[in-house]
Coordinates of C-alpha atoms in Angstrom, one line a residue:
M1 CA 0.0 0.0 0.0
R2 CA 1.3 3.4 -1.0
K3 CA 1.5 6.0 1.8
I4 CA 1.4 9.8 1.5
L5 CA 3.1 12.3 3.7
L6 CA 2.0 15.9 3.4
I7 CA 4.6 18.3 4.8
A8 CA 4.2 21.9 6.0
P9 CA 7.9 23.1 6.0
S10 CA 9.3 25.5 8.6
Y11 CA 10.0 29.1 7.8
P12 CA 13.3 31.0 8.4
R13 CA 13.8 31.2 12.1
I14 CA 13.7 35.0 12.1
Q15 CA 9.9 34.8 11.8
Y16 CA 9.6 33.1 15.1
N17 CA 11.1 36.1 16.9
I18 CA 8.5 38.6 15.6
S19 CA 6.1 39.4 18.4
G20 CA 2.6 38.1 17.7
V21 CA 3.5 35.7 14.8
Y22 CA 2.3 32.2 15.5
P23 CA 2.1 29.2 13.2
M24 CA -1.2 28.7 11.4
P25 CA -2.6 25.3 10.8
P26 CA -1.8 24.0 7.4
L27 CA -5.5 23.8 6.3
G28 CA -4.6 23.3 2.7
L29 CA -2.9 20.1 3.6
A30 CA -5.8 19.1 5.9
Y31 CA -8.2 19.6 3.0
I32 CA -6.1 17.5 0.7
A33 CA -5.9 14.8 3.3
S34 CA -9.6 14.8 3.9
Y35 CA -10.3 14.6 0.2
L36 CA -8.0 11.7 -0.2
K37 CA -9.6 9.9 2.8
Q38 CA -13.0 10.6 1.3
N39 CA -11.8 8.7 -1.8
N40 CA -10.7 5.7 0.2
I41 CA -7.0 6.6 0.5
E42 CA -6.4 6.1 4.2
A43 CA -2.6 6.1 4.4
V44 CA -2.2 9.9 4.7
E45 CA -0.3 11.8 7.3
I46 CA 0.6 15.4 7.9
F47 CA 3.9 16.6 9.3
D48 CA 3.6 20.2 10.6
M49 CA 7.1 21.6 11.1
P50 CA 6.2 25.3 12.0
L51 CA 3.9 24.3 14.9
R52 CA 6.6 22.1 16.4
R53 CA 9.3 24.6 15.5
L54 CA 11.2 21.8 13.9
A55 CA 14.3 22.1 11.8
I56 CA 15.0 20.0 8.7
K57 CA 17.2 17.7 10.8
D58 CA 14.1 16.8 12.9
L59 CA 12.2 15.9 9.8
K60 CA 15.1 13.7 8.7
N61 CA 14.9 11.7 11.9
A62 CA 11.1 11.3 11.6
L63 CA 11.3 10.1 7.9
K64 CA 13.9 7.5 8.6
A65 CA 11.4 5.4 10.5
K66 CA 8.6 5.7 7.9
N67 CA 8.3 4.4 4.3
F68 CA 6.2 6.8 2.2
S69 CA 6.0 6.6 -1.5
I70 CA 4.5 10.1 -2.2
Y71 CA 5.6 13.3 -0.4
G72 CA 3.5 16.4 -0.9
I73 CA 5.2 19.6 0.2
T74 CA 3.3 22.9 0.5
S75 CA 5.3 26.0 -0.3
T76 CA 5.2 29.8 0.0
I77 CA 7.6 32.3 -1.4
F78 CA 9.2 32.5 2.0
N79 CA 10.0 28.9 2.6
L80 CA 10.8 27.7 -0.9
S81 CA 14.5 27.2 0.0
N82 CA 13.4 24.9 2.9
C83 CA 11.2 23.0 0.5
I84 CA 14.1 22.4 -1.8
E85 CA 16.2 21.1 1.1
I86 CA 13.4 18.8 2.2
A87 CA 13.0 17.4 -1.3
R88 CA 16.8 16.8 -1.5
Y89 CA 16.8 14.9 1.7
I90 CA 13.7 12.8 0.7
K91 CA 15.4 11.8 -2.6
E92 CA 18.5 10.8 -0.6
I93 CA 16.6 8.4 1.7
S94 CA 14.0 7.3 -0.8
P95 CA 15.1 7.8 -4.4
N96 CA 12.1 6.1 -5.9
A97 CA 9.6 8.2 -4.0
T98 CA 7.6 10.9 -5.8
V99 CA 8.1 14.4 -4.5
V100 CA 5.3 16.9 -5.2
L101 CA 5.5 20.6 -4.6
G102 CA 2.3 22.6 -4.3
G103 CA 0.9 25.7 -2.5
P104 CA 1.2 29.4 -3.3
G105 CA 5.0 29.2 -3.8
A106 CA 4.7 26.6 -6.5
S107 CA 2.0 28.5 -8.2
S108 CA 3.9 31.8 -8.1
F109 CA 7.0 30.8 -10.0
P110 CA 7.3 29.4 -13.5
P111 CA 8.1 25.6 -13.3
E112 CA 11.4 26.2 -15.1
I113 CA 12.7 28.2 -12.1
I114 CA 11.5 25.7 -9.5
F115 CA 13.0 22.7 -11.4
Q116 CA 16.2 24.6 -11.9
Y117 CA 16.7 25.2 -8.2
G118 CA 14.8 22.2 -7.0
E119 CA 15.8 19.3 -9.2
Y120 CA 14.5 17.0 -6.6
F121 CA 10.9 17.7 -7.3
D122 CA 9.1 15.3 -9.6
I123 CA 5.9 17.2 -10.0
I124 CA 4.7 20.8 -9.4
V125 CA 1.0 21.4 -8.7
H126 CA -0.5 24.7 -9.9
G127 CA -3.6 25.9 -8.1
E128 CA -5.9 23.7 -6.0
G129 CA -4.3 20.4 -5.0
E130 CA -7.2 18.2 -3.8
Q131 CA -8.3 16.6 -7.0
T132 CA -4.8 16.7 -8.5
M133 CA -3.2 14.7 -5.6
L134 CA -6.0 12.1 -5.9
R135 CA -5.3 11.7 -9.6
L136 CA -1.5 11.6 -9.0
Y137 CA -2.0 8.9 -6.4
R138 CA -4.0 6.8 -8.8
E139 CA -1.7 7.4 -11.8
I140 CA 1.5 6.7 -9.8
G141 CA -0.1 3.4 -8.7
N142 CA -0.9 2.4 -12.2
G143 CA 2.5 3.4 -13.6
S144 CA 0.7 5.7 -16.1
S145 CA 1.9 8.9 -17.6
F146 CA 1.2 12.3 -16.1
Q147 CA 0.2 13.9 -19.4
N148 CA -3.5 13.7 -18.8
I149 CA -3.5 15.2 -15.3
P150 CA -4.3 18.9 -15.3
N151 CA -2.7 21.6 -13.2
I152 CA 0.8 20.0 -13.0
S153 CA 4.3 20.5 -14.5
Y154 CA 6.7 17.6 -14.5
K155 CA 10.0 16.5 -16.0
K156 CA 10.4 13.7 -18.5
N157 CA 13.7 12.9 -20.3
G158 CA 15.1 16.2 -19.3
K159 CA 12.2 18.3 -20.7
I160 CA 9.7 20.2 -18.7
F161 CA 6.0 19.7 -19.5
T162 CA 3.1 21.8 -18.2
N163 CA -0.4 20.4 -18.6
R164 CA -3.5 22.4 -19.1
N165 CA -5.0 24.3 -16.2
D166 CA -8.4 23.2 -14.9
N167 CA -8.8 24.9 -11.6
Y168 CA -12.5 24.3 -11.1
L169 CA -13.1 22.9 -7.7
D170 CA -16.7 22.5 -6.4
L171 CA -16.3 23.7 -2.8
D172 CA -19.6 22.1 -1.8
K173 CA -18.2 18.7 -2.5
L174 CA -15.1 19.1 -0.4
P175 CA -15.1 17.4 3.0
F176 CA -14.1 19.4 6.1
P177 CA -10.4 19.5 6.7
A178 CA -8.9 16.5 8.5
R179 CA -8.0 18.5 11.6
Y180 CA -7.6 15.3 13.5
L181 CA -4.3 14.8 11.6
L182 CA -3.0 18.0 13.1
D183 CA -1.7 18.8 16.5
N184 CA -4.3 20.5 18.6
R185 CA -2.0 23.2 20.0
Y186 CA -3.1 26.0 17.6

C-alpha cells in the first residue's frame, strides 16, 4: 500500500522572533488529506514543522522510520529554500519516492525556475491540490503517464511539460479539513 506524507515546512527562524507571529494550521494540507480519505485513501499523514518549530534535521529523523511513496510539500515564497532542502533529503533516503511541490510558492513561479533550483521535485502542482493529488496517487499506482493530469508540471527525459489548467473545484463537495491529523495546539 502506498503511503502519502504531506509536509508543511518550517520558515526561516527570524519569523519566530517577531512578536505576535504564530504558526497557522496547514489547512490546505488538511483539505487534501480529507479529500484523499473521502476517496478511500487512508494512508495519509501530515507533518507540521512550523507548529513544532522543527528544523530539517528533525524531519530527517522522523522520515527514517517511515516508508512513504509520495511526499507532498506545501510552499510559500518565504519557505521555498526549505522545501528544496526537504526534497533533496527525501530523494537521498527514498530515491524512488515521488516528491510533489504545491501551494502558493509553487503557483507563483514558472516551473522552469523551480525545477532549476529544486531538481529533486518530480511534480509541481499549480492551483488547488485536492483533485490533483488524488489523480496523481491513482496514476502513480498504475504506472501511467502524467500527461492527462491537469494543473501540473513535470520533467520527462530532461524536458519540462506543463499540462492544461483546470482549476475548477466545487467547494460544496469538499469534506471538512482533516484537523484530527493536526496537533491541537493552535
